[in-house]
mmCIF file with all atom_site columns, C-alpha atoms in Angstrom:
data_model
loop_
_atom_site.group_PDB
_atom_site.id
_atom_site.type_symbol
_atom_site.label_atom_id
_atom_site.label_alt_id
_atom_site.label_comp_id
_atom_site.label_asym_id
_atom_site.label_entity_id
_atom_site.label_seq_id
_atom_site.pdbx_PDB_ins_code
_atom_site.Cartn_x
_atom_site.Cartn_y
_atom_site.Cartn_z
_atom_site.occupancy
_atom_site.B_iso_or_equiv
_atom_site.pdbx_formal_charge
_atom_site.auth_seq_id
_atom_site.auth_comp_id
_atom_site.auth_asym_id
_atom_site.auth_atom_id
_atom_site.pdbx_PDB_model_num
ATOM 1   C CA . MET C 1 1   ? -0.212  25.248 -18.654 1.00 40.00 ? 1   MET C CA 1
ATOM 2   C CA . SER C 1 2   ? -3.666  26.439 -19.531 1.00 46.00 ? 2   SER C CA 1
ATOM 3   C CA . MET C 1 3   ? -6.464  24.933 -17.502 1.00 47.00 ? 3   MET C CA 1
ATOM 4   C CA . SER C 1 4   ? -8.447  24.387 -20.683 1.00 49.00 ? 4   SER C CA 1
ATOM 5   C CA . THR C 1 5   ? -5.807  22.389 -22.569 1.00 54.00 ? 5   THR C CA 1
ATOM 6   C CA . PRO C 1 6   ? -7.481  19.105 -23.554 1.00 56.00 ? 6   PRO C CA 1
ATOM 7   C CA . CYS C 1 7   ? -6.081  16.199 -21.511 1.00 67.00 ? 7   CYS C CA 1
ATOM 8   C CA . GLY C 1 8   ? -3.656  18.526 -19.691 1.00 82.00 ? 8   GLY C CA 1
ATOM 9   C CA . TYR C 1 9   ? -5.455  17.599 -16.482 1.00 91.00 ? 9   TYR C CA 1
ATOM 10  C CA . LYS C 1 10  ? -3.900  14.130 -16.680 1.00 90.00 ? 10  LYS C CA 1
ATOM 11  C CA . SER C 1 11  ? -0.553  15.604 -15.611 1.00 88.00 ? 11  SER C CA 1
ATOM 12  C CA . LEU C 1 12  ? -2.009  17.190 -12.470 1.00 91.00 ? 12  LEU C CA 1
ATOM 13  C CA . PRO C 1 13  ? -0.802  15.324 -9.368  1.00 92.00 ? 13  PRO C CA 1
ATOM 14  C CA . PHE C 1 14  ? -4.239  15.466 -7.742  1.00 95.00 ? 14  PHE C CA 1
ATOM 15  C CA . TYR C 1 15  ? -5.839  13.971 -10.866 1.00 96.00 ? 15  TYR C CA 1
ATOM 16  C CA . LYS C 1 16  ? -3.352  11.085 -10.889 1.00 94.00 ? 16  LYS C CA 1
ATOM 17  C CA . GLN C 1 17  ? -4.049  10.532 -7.197  1.00 96.00 ? 17  GLN C CA 1
ATOM 18  C CA . SER C 1 18  ? -7.813  10.638 -7.727  1.00 97.00 ? 18  SER C CA 1
ATOM 19  C CA . GLU C 1 19  ? -7.403  7.941  -10.374 1.00 97.00 ? 19  GLU C CA 1
ATOM 20  C CA . ILE C 1 20  ? -5.511  5.767  -7.871  1.00 97.00 ? 20  ILE C CA 1
ATOM 21  C CA . ILE C 1 21  ? -8.196  6.429  -5.252  1.00 98.00 ? 21  ILE C CA 1
ATOM 22  C CA . TYR C 1 22  ? -10.932 5.401  -7.687  1.00 98.00 ? 22  TYR C CA 1
ATOM 23  C CA . ASP C 1 23  ? -9.166  2.203  -8.817  1.00 98.00 ? 23  ASP C CA 1
ATOM 24  C CA . PHE C 1 24  ? -8.269  1.273  -5.242  1.00 98.00 ? 24  PHE C CA 1
ATOM 25  C CA . THR C 1 25  ? -11.824 1.914  -4.045  1.00 98.00 ? 25  THR C CA 1
ATOM 26  C CA . ILE C 1 26  ? -13.237 -0.411 -6.721  1.00 98.00 ? 26  ILE C CA 1
ATOM 27  C CA . GLU C 1 27  ? -10.917 -3.159 -5.481  1.00 98.00 ? 27  GLU C CA 1
ATOM 28  C CA . PHE C 1 28  ? -11.642 -2.343 -1.828  1.00 98.00 ? 28  PHE C CA 1
ATOM 29  C CA . VAL C 1 29  ? -15.393 -2.663 -2.403  1.00 98.00 ? 29  VAL C CA 1
ATOM 30  C CA . LYS C 1 30  ? -14.935 -6.033 -4.145  1.00 97.00 ? 30  LYS C CA 1
ATOM 31  C CA . LEU C 1 31  ? -12.950 -7.374 -1.199  1.00 98.00 ? 31  LEU C CA 1
ATOM 32  C CA . TYR C 1 32  ? -14.458 -5.799 1.912   1.00 98.00 ? 32  TYR C CA 1
ATOM 33  C CA . ILE C 1 33  ? -17.970 -4.455 1.252   1.00 97.00 ? 33  ILE C CA 1
ATOM 34  C CA . GLU C 1 34  ? -21.175 -6.413 0.681   1.00 94.00 ? 34  GLU C CA 1
ATOM 35  C CA . LYS C 1 35  ? -21.584 -6.527 -3.100  1.00 88.00 ? 35  LYS C CA 1
ATOM 36  C CA . TYR C 1 36  ? -25.028 -4.985 -3.572  1.00 89.00 ? 36  TYR C CA 1
ATOM 37  C CA . SER C 1 37  ? -25.072 -2.734 -0.527  1.00 93.00 ? 37  SER C CA 1
ATOM 38  C CA . ARG C 1 38  ? -25.773 0.983  -0.543  1.00 95.00 ? 38  ARG C CA 1
ATOM 39  C CA . THR C 1 39  ? -22.330 1.484  1.009   1.00 94.00 ? 39  THR C CA 1
ATOM 40  C CA . ALA C 1 40  ? -20.666 -0.142 -2.006  1.00 97.00 ? 40  ALA C CA 1
ATOM 41  C CA . ASP C 1 41  ? -22.501 2.210  -4.368  1.00 97.00 ? 41  ASP C CA 1
ATOM 42  C CA . GLN C 1 42  ? -21.728 5.255  -2.233  1.00 97.00 ? 42  GLN C CA 1
ATOM 43  C CA . LEU C 1 43  ? -18.014 4.471  -2.017  1.00 98.00 ? 43  LEU C CA 1
ATOM 44  C CA . ILE C 1 44  ? -17.725 3.926  -5.762  1.00 98.00 ? 44  ILE C CA 1
ATOM 45  C CA . GLN C 1 45  ? -19.792 7.006  -6.660  1.00 98.00 ? 45  GLN C CA 1
ATOM 46  C CA . ALA C 1 46  ? -17.852 9.281  -4.293  1.00 98.00 ? 46  ALA C CA 1
ATOM 47  C CA . ALA C 1 47  ? -14.534 8.006  -5.692  1.00 99.00 ? 47  ALA C CA 1
ATOM 48  C CA . ARG C 1 48  ? -15.794 8.402  -9.258  1.00 98.00 ? 48  ARG C CA 1
ATOM 49  C CA . SER C 1 49  ? -17.093 11.916 -8.626  1.00 98.00 ? 49  SER C CA 1
ATOM 50  C CA . GLY C 1 50  ? -13.797 12.854 -6.976  1.00 98.00 ? 50  GLY C CA 1
ATOM 51  C CA . LYS C 1 51  ? -12.007 11.809 -10.153 1.00 98.00 ? 51  LYS C CA 1
ATOM 52  C CA . GLN C 1 52  ? -14.462 12.839 -12.890 1.00 98.00 ? 52  GLN C CA 1
ATOM 53  C CA . ASN C 1 53  ? -15.082 16.401 -11.729 1.00 97.00 ? 53  ASN C CA 1
ATOM 54  C CA . ILE C 1 54  ? -11.400 17.267 -12.179 1.00 96.00 ? 54  ILE C CA 1
ATOM 55  C CA . PRO C 1 55  ? -11.366 16.918 -15.999 1.00 96.00 ? 55  PRO C CA 1
ATOM 56  C CA . GLU C 1 56  ? -14.829 18.440 -16.235 1.00 94.00 ? 56  GLU C CA 1
ATOM 57  C CA . GLY C 1 57  ? -13.668 21.454 -14.213 1.00 92.00 ? 57  GLY C CA 1
ATOM 58  C CA . TYR C 1 58  ? -10.364 21.596 -16.031 1.00 89.00 ? 58  TYR C CA 1
ATOM 59  C CA . LEU C 1 59  ? -12.129 22.020 -19.366 1.00 90.00 ? 59  LEU C CA 1
ATOM 60  C CA . GLN C 1 60  ? -14.377 24.857 -18.170 1.00 86.00 ? 60  GLN C CA 1
ATOM 61  C CA . ARG C 1 61  ? -13.688 28.192 -19.822 1.00 83.00 ? 61  ARG C CA 1
ATOM 62  C CA . SER C 1 62  ? -14.652 30.163 -16.747 1.00 84.00 ? 62  SER C CA 1
ATOM 63  C CA . LEU C 1 63  ? -12.582 30.254 -13.582 1.00 87.00 ? 63  LEU C CA 1
ATOM 64  C CA . ARG C 1 64  ? -15.822 30.214 -11.638 1.00 88.00 ? 64  ARG C CA 1
ATOM 65  C CA . GLY C 1 65  ? -16.786 26.903 -13.283 1.00 90.00 ? 65  GLY C CA 1
ATOM 66  C CA . ARG C 1 66  ? -13.345 25.431 -12.601 1.00 92.00 ? 66  ARG C CA 1
ATOM 67  C CA . ILE C 1 67  ? -13.462 26.458 -8.974  1.00 94.00 ? 67  ILE C CA 1
ATOM 68  C CA . LYS C 1 68  ? -16.980 25.067 -8.583  1.00 95.00 ? 68  LYS C CA 1
ATOM 69  C CA . LEU C 1 69  ? -16.190 21.661 -10.095 1.00 96.00 ? 69  LEU C CA 1
ATOM 70  C CA . LEU C 1 70  ? -12.910 21.311 -8.213  1.00 97.00 ? 70  LEU C CA 1
ATOM 71  C CA . GLY C 1 71  ? -14.971 22.045 -5.103  1.00 97.00 ? 71  GLY C CA 1
ATOM 72  C CA . VAL C 1 72  ? -17.381 19.254 -6.069  1.00 98.00 ? 72  VAL C CA 1
ATOM 73  C CA . SER C 1 73  ? -14.410 16.916 -6.518  1.00 98.00 ? 73  SER C CA 1
ATOM 74  C CA . ARG C 1 74  ? -13.041 17.984 -3.147  1.00 98.00 ? 74  ARG C CA 1
ATOM 75  C CA . GLY C 1 75  ? -16.423 17.436 -1.492  1.00 98.00 ? 75  GLY C CA 1
ATOM 76  C CA . SER C 1 76  ? -16.751 13.957 -2.991  1.00 98.00 ? 76  SER C CA 1
ATOM 77  C CA . LEU C 1 77  ? -13.300 12.992 -1.765  1.00 99.00 ? 77  LEU C CA 1
ATOM 78  C CA . GLU C 1 78  ? -14.127 14.326 1.710   1.00 99.00 ? 78  GLU C CA 1
ATOM 79  C CA . GLU C 1 79  ? -17.253 12.148 1.701   1.00 98.00 ? 79  GLU C CA 1
ATOM 80  C CA . LEU C 1 80  ? -15.134 9.156  0.670   1.00 99.00 ? 80  LEU C CA 1
ATOM 81  C CA . LEU C 1 81  ? -12.585 9.948  3.386   1.00 99.00 ? 81  LEU C CA 1
ATOM 82  C CA . ASN C 1 82  ? -15.343 9.897  5.992   1.00 98.00 ? 82  ASN C CA 1
ATOM 83  C CA . ASP C 1 83  ? -16.657 6.614  4.579   1.00 98.00 ? 83  ASP C CA 1
ATOM 84  C CA . TYR C 1 84  ? -13.227 4.993  4.980   1.00 98.00 ? 84  TYR C CA 1
ATOM 85  C CA . MET C 1 85  ? -12.902 6.344  8.536   1.00 98.00 ? 85  MET C CA 1
ATOM 86  C CA . ASP C 1 86  ? -16.434 5.106  9.333   1.00 98.00 ? 86  ASP C CA 1
ATOM 87  C CA . PHE C 1 87  ? -15.471 1.682  7.980   1.00 98.00 ? 87  PHE C CA 1
ATOM 88  C CA . LEU C 1 88  ? -12.468 1.525  10.312  1.00 99.00 ? 88  LEU C CA 1
ATOM 89  C CA . ARG C 1 89  ? -14.519 2.645  13.318  1.00 98.00 ? 89  ARG C CA 1
ATOM 90  C CA . GLN C 1 90  ? -17.433 0.289  12.614  1.00 97.00 ? 90  GLN C CA 1
ATOM 91  C CA . LYS C 1 91  ? -15.121 -2.699 12.138  1.00 98.00 ? 91  LYS C CA 1
ATOM 92  C CA . GLY C 1 92  ? -13.157 -1.862 15.303  1.00 99.00 ? 92  GLY C CA 1
ATOM 93  C CA . LEU C 1 93  ? -9.988  -1.291 13.276  1.00 99.00 ? 93  LEU C CA 1
ATOM 94  C CA . PRO C 1 94  ? -7.412  1.341  14.237  1.00 99.00 ? 94  PRO C CA 1
ATOM 95  C CA . LEU C 1 95  ? -7.048  4.609  12.340  1.00 99.00 ? 95  LEU C CA 1
ATOM 96  C CA . TRP C 1 96  ? -3.327  5.126  11.866  1.00 98.00 ? 96  TRP C CA 1
ATOM 97  C CA . ASP C 1 97  ? -1.856  8.245  13.412  1.00 97.00 ? 97  ASP C CA 1
ATOM 98  C CA . LYS C 1 98  ? -0.661  10.540 10.626  1.00 94.00 ? 98  LYS C CA 1
ATOM 99  C CA . ASP C 1 99  ? 2.882   10.417 12.014  1.00 96.00 ? 99  ASP C CA 1
ATOM 100 C CA . SER C 1 100 ? 3.006   6.635  12.432  1.00 98.00 ? 100 SER C CA 1
ATOM 101 C CA . PRO C 1 101 ? 5.617   4.748  10.382  1.00 98.00 ? 101 PRO C CA 1
ATOM 102 C CA . LYS C 1 102 ? 2.809   3.044  8.421   1.00 97.00 ? 102 LYS C CA 1
ATOM 103 C CA . ALA C 1 103 ? 1.148   6.332  7.463   1.00 97.00 ? 103 ALA C CA 1
ATOM 104 C CA . LYS C 1 104 ? 4.491   7.905  6.569   1.00 96.00 ? 104 LYS C CA 1
ATOM 105 C CA . ALA C 1 105 ? 5.276   4.948  4.292   1.00 96.00 ? 105 ALA C CA 1
ATOM 106 C CA . VAL C 1 106 ? 1.978   5.457  2.449   1.00 96.00 ? 106 VAL C CA 1
ATOM 107 C CA . ARG C 1 107 ? 2.525   9.209  2.179   1.00 93.00 ? 107 ARG C CA 1
ATOM 108 C CA . LYS C 1 108 ? 5.985   8.657  0.662   1.00 93.00 ? 108 LYS C CA 1
ATOM 109 C CA . LEU C 1 109 ? 4.474   6.727  -2.252  1.00 92.00 ? 109 LEU C CA 1
ATOM 110 C CA . ILE C 1 110 ? 3.149   9.939  -3.735  1.00 86.00 ? 110 ILE C CA 1
ATOM 111 C CA . TYR C 1 111 ? 6.696   11.055 -4.507  1.00 84.00 ? 111 TYR C CA 1
ATOM 112 C CA . ASN C 1 112 ? 7.357   8.008  -6.684  1.00 80.00 ? 112 ASN C CA 1
ATOM 113 C CA . SER C 1 113 ? 7.839   9.340  -10.216 1.00 70.00 ? 113 SER C CA 1
ATOM 114 C CA . TYR C 1 114 ? 5.699   6.482  -11.544 1.00 71.00 ? 114 TYR C CA 1
ATOM 115 C CA . ASN C 1 115 ? 2.933   6.983  -9.014  1.00 78.00 ? 115 ASN C CA 1
ATOM 116 C CA . SER C 1 116 ? 0.207   4.512  -9.893  1.00 88.00 ? 116 SER C CA 1
ATOM 117 C CA . TYR C 1 117 ? -2.290  2.122  -8.376  1.00 91.00 ? 117 TYR C CA 1
ATOM 118 C CA . LYS C 1 118 ? 0.372   -0.625 -8.464  1.00 92.00 ? 118 LYS C CA 1
ATOM 119 C CA . ASN C 1 119 ? 2.341   1.243  -5.783  1.00 92.00 ? 119 ASN C CA 1
ATOM 120 C CA . TYR C 1 120 ? -0.614  1.012  -3.402  1.00 95.00 ? 120 TYR C CA 1
ATOM 121 C CA . LYS C 1 121 ? -1.695  -2.561 -4.199  1.00 95.00 ? 121 LYS C CA 1
ATOM 122 C CA . TYR C 1 122 ? 0.342   -3.918 -1.265  1.00 95.00 ? 122 TYR C CA 1
ATOM 123 C CA . TYR C 1 123 ? -2.078  -2.194 1.111   1.00 97.00 ? 123 TYR C CA 1
ATOM 124 C CA . ILE C 1 124 ? -5.223  -3.887 -0.241  1.00 97.00 ? 124 ILE C CA 1
ATOM 125 C CA . ARG C 1 125 ? -4.188  -7.133 1.523   1.00 97.00 ? 125 ARG C CA 1
ATOM 126 C CA . THR C 1 126 ? -6.045  -6.282 4.732   1.00 98.00 ? 126 THR C CA 1
ATOM 127 C CA . ALA C 1 127 ? -9.088  -4.135 5.417   1.00 98.00 ? 127 ALA C CA 1
ATOM 128 C CA . GLU C 1 128 ? -7.140  -2.112 7.990   1.00 98.00 ? 128 GLU C CA 1
ATOM 129 C CA . SER C 1 129 ? -4.202  -1.280 5.738   1.00 98.00 ? 129 SER C CA 1
ATOM 130 C CA . ALA C 1 130 ? -6.458  -0.668 2.730   1.00 98.00 ? 130 ALA C CA 1
ATOM 131 C CA . ALA C 1 131 ? -8.753  1.820  4.479   1.00 99.00 ? 131 ALA C CA 1
ATOM 132 C CA . ASN C 1 132 ? -5.844  3.562  6.192   1.00 99.00 ? 132 ASN C CA 1
ATOM 133 C CA . ALA C 1 133 ? -3.875  3.851  2.946   1.00 98.00 ? 133 ALA C CA 1
ATOM 134 C CA . MET C 1 134 ? -6.862  5.585  1.370   1.00 98.00 ? 134 MET C CA 1
ATOM 135 C CA . VAL C 1 135 ? -7.254  7.897  4.363   1.00 98.00 ? 135 VAL C CA 1
ATOM 136 C CA . CYS C 1 136 ? -3.628  8.968  3.829   1.00 98.00 ? 136 CYS C CA 1
ATOM 137 C CA . LEU C 1 137 ? -3.928  9.371  0.059   1.00 97.00 ? 137 LEU C CA 1
ATOM 138 C CA . ILE C 1 138 ? -7.271  11.186 0.174   1.00 98.00 ? 138 ILE C CA 1
ATOM 139 C CA . ASN C 1 139 ? -5.911  13.639 2.757   1.00 98.00 ? 139 ASN C CA 1
ATOM 140 C CA . GLN C 1 140 ? -2.906  14.355 0.516   1.00 97.00 ? 140 GLN C CA 1
ATOM 141 C CA . THR C 1 141 ? -5.123  14.760 -2.534  1.00 97.00 ? 141 THR C CA 1
ATOM 142 C CA . ASN C 1 142 ? -7.520  17.069 -0.713  1.00 98.00 ? 142 ASN C CA 1
ATOM 143 C CA . ARG C 1 143 ? -4.636  19.306 0.350   1.00 97.00 ? 143 ARG C CA 1
ATOM 144 C CA . LEU C 1 144 ? -3.486  19.621 -3.262  1.00 96.00 ? 144 LEU C CA 1
ATOM 145 C CA . ILE C 1 145 ? -7.006  20.388 -4.486  1.00 97.00 ? 145 ILE C CA 1
ATOM 146 C CA . ASP C 1 146 ? -7.378  22.991 -1.718  1.00 98.00 ? 146 ASP C CA 1
ATOM 147 C CA . GLN C 1 147 ? -4.139  24.649 -2.883  1.00 97.00 ? 147 GLN C CA 1
ATOM 148 C CA . LYS C 1 148 ? -5.343  24.697 -6.493  1.00 95.00 ? 148 LYS C CA 1
ATOM 149 C CA . ILE C 1 149 ? -8.707  26.173 -5.503  1.00 94.00 ? 149 ILE C CA 1
ATOM 150 C CA . ARG C 1 150 ? -6.968  28.915 -3.460  1.00 96.00 ? 150 ARG C CA 1
ATOM 151 C CA . TRP C 1 151 ? -4.707  29.697 -6.418  1.00 94.00 ? 151 TRP C CA 1
ATOM 152 C CA . LEU C 1 152 ? -7.682  29.873 -8.809  1.00 92.00 ? 152 LEU C CA 1
ATOM 153 C CA . GLU C 1 153 ? -9.592  32.111 -6.393  1.00 90.00 ? 153 GLU C CA 1
ATOM 154 C CA . GLU C 1 154 ? -6.593  34.462 -6.221  1.00 92.00 ? 154 GLU C CA 1
ATOM 155 C CA . GLN C 1 155 ? -6.366  34.428 -10.012 1.00 88.00 ? 155 GLN C CA 1
ATOM 156 C CA . PHE C 1 156 ? -10.088 35.196 -10.272 1.00 82.00 ? 156 PHE C CA 1
ATOM 157 C CA . ALA C 1 157 ? -9.781  38.106 -7.814  1.00 85.00 ? 157 ALA C CA 1
ATOM 158 C CA . ARG C 1 158 ? -6.743  39.462 -9.692  1.00 81.00 ? 158 ARG C CA 1
ATOM 159 C CA . ASP C 1 159 ? -7.740  38.861 -13.330 1.00 80.00 ? 159 ASP C CA 1
ATOM 160 C CA . GLY C 1 160 ? -11.517 38.540 -13.289 1.00 72.00 ? 160 GLY C CA 1
ATOM 161 C CA . GLY C 1 161 ? -13.576 35.795 -14.825 1.00 59.00 ? 161 GLY C CA 1
ATOM 162 C CA . TYR C 1 162 ? -14.302 34.643 -18.356 1.00 58.00 ? 162 TYR C CA 1
ATOM 163 C CA . THR C 1 163 ? -17.514 36.646 -18.824 1.00 63.00 ? 163 THR C CA 1
ATOM 164 C CA . GLU C 1 164 ? -15.970 39.758 -17.295 1.00 64.00 ? 164 GLU C CA 1
ATOM 165 C CA . ASN C 1 165 ? -12.954 39.535 -19.606 1.00 53.00 ? 165 ASN C CA 1
ATOM 166 C CA . LEU C 1 166 ? -15.139 38.954 -22.676 1.00 58.00 ? 166 LEU C CA 1
ATOM 167 C CA . PHE C 1 167 ? -17.119 42.063 -21.760 1.00 55.00 ? 167 PHE C CA 1
ATOM 168 C CA . LYS C 1 168 ? -13.881 44.086 -21.411 1.00 59.00 ? 168 LYS C CA 1
ATOM 169 C CA . LYS C 1 169 ? -12.759 42.908 -24.873 1.00 63.00 ? 169 LYS C CA 1
ATOM 170 C CA . ARG C 1 170 ? -16.142 43.814 -26.321 1.00 56.00 ? 170 ARG C CA 1
ATOM 171 C CA . ILE C 1 171 ? -15.950 47.328 -24.853 1.00 68.00 ? 171 ILE C CA 1
ATOM 172 C CA . GLN C 1 172 ? -12.363 47.732 -26.126 1.00 67.00 ? 172 GLN C CA 1
ATOM 173 C CA . ASN C 1 173 ? -13.387 46.619 -29.630 1.00 70.00 ? 173 ASN C CA 1
ATOM 174 C CA . ARG C 1 174 ? -16.411 48.907 -29.591 1.00 71.00 ? 174 ARG C CA 1
ATOM 175 C CA . ASP C 1 175 ? -14.310 51.897 -28.550 1.00 72.00 ? 175 ASP C CA 1
ATOM 176 C CA . LYS C 1 176 ? -11.815 51.412 -31.409 1.00 74.00 ? 176 LYS C CA 1
#
């Protein structure tokens, strides 16, 4: 699948997960964060940036642009991850061990063929389970984005970038 296929990004697992993260974060903020606080804005903006930079990067013609915007998405999700972990720490709530039964149950949800926000809604019931569910999902999403970035970097090293390839075509056409 070409990275520049319009709307093709919607089938990417890390895009679907970023959508869940964004929707869940909106609900989390409504329930557990002071409405007009800076924290509320930061959580929502980091979640939004994590989601929105994927399609923007996906539609870039250049590999360099794709890599850059996926990196921005990854950075925003890392910021959001730290915000959720800060929330747990500041509220005196436990951060689930990644191998705990609760964390494993959250991580399994990603393999549901109809992976959507509805699958995670159970966890919004308490601040502890909500923040921990997002820690799990953001970590999974970040790993997938990291893999995609590595793959794109390898492709760039092997095949060159958009501008470089246009220049090669221009030289080939000129030499004909």
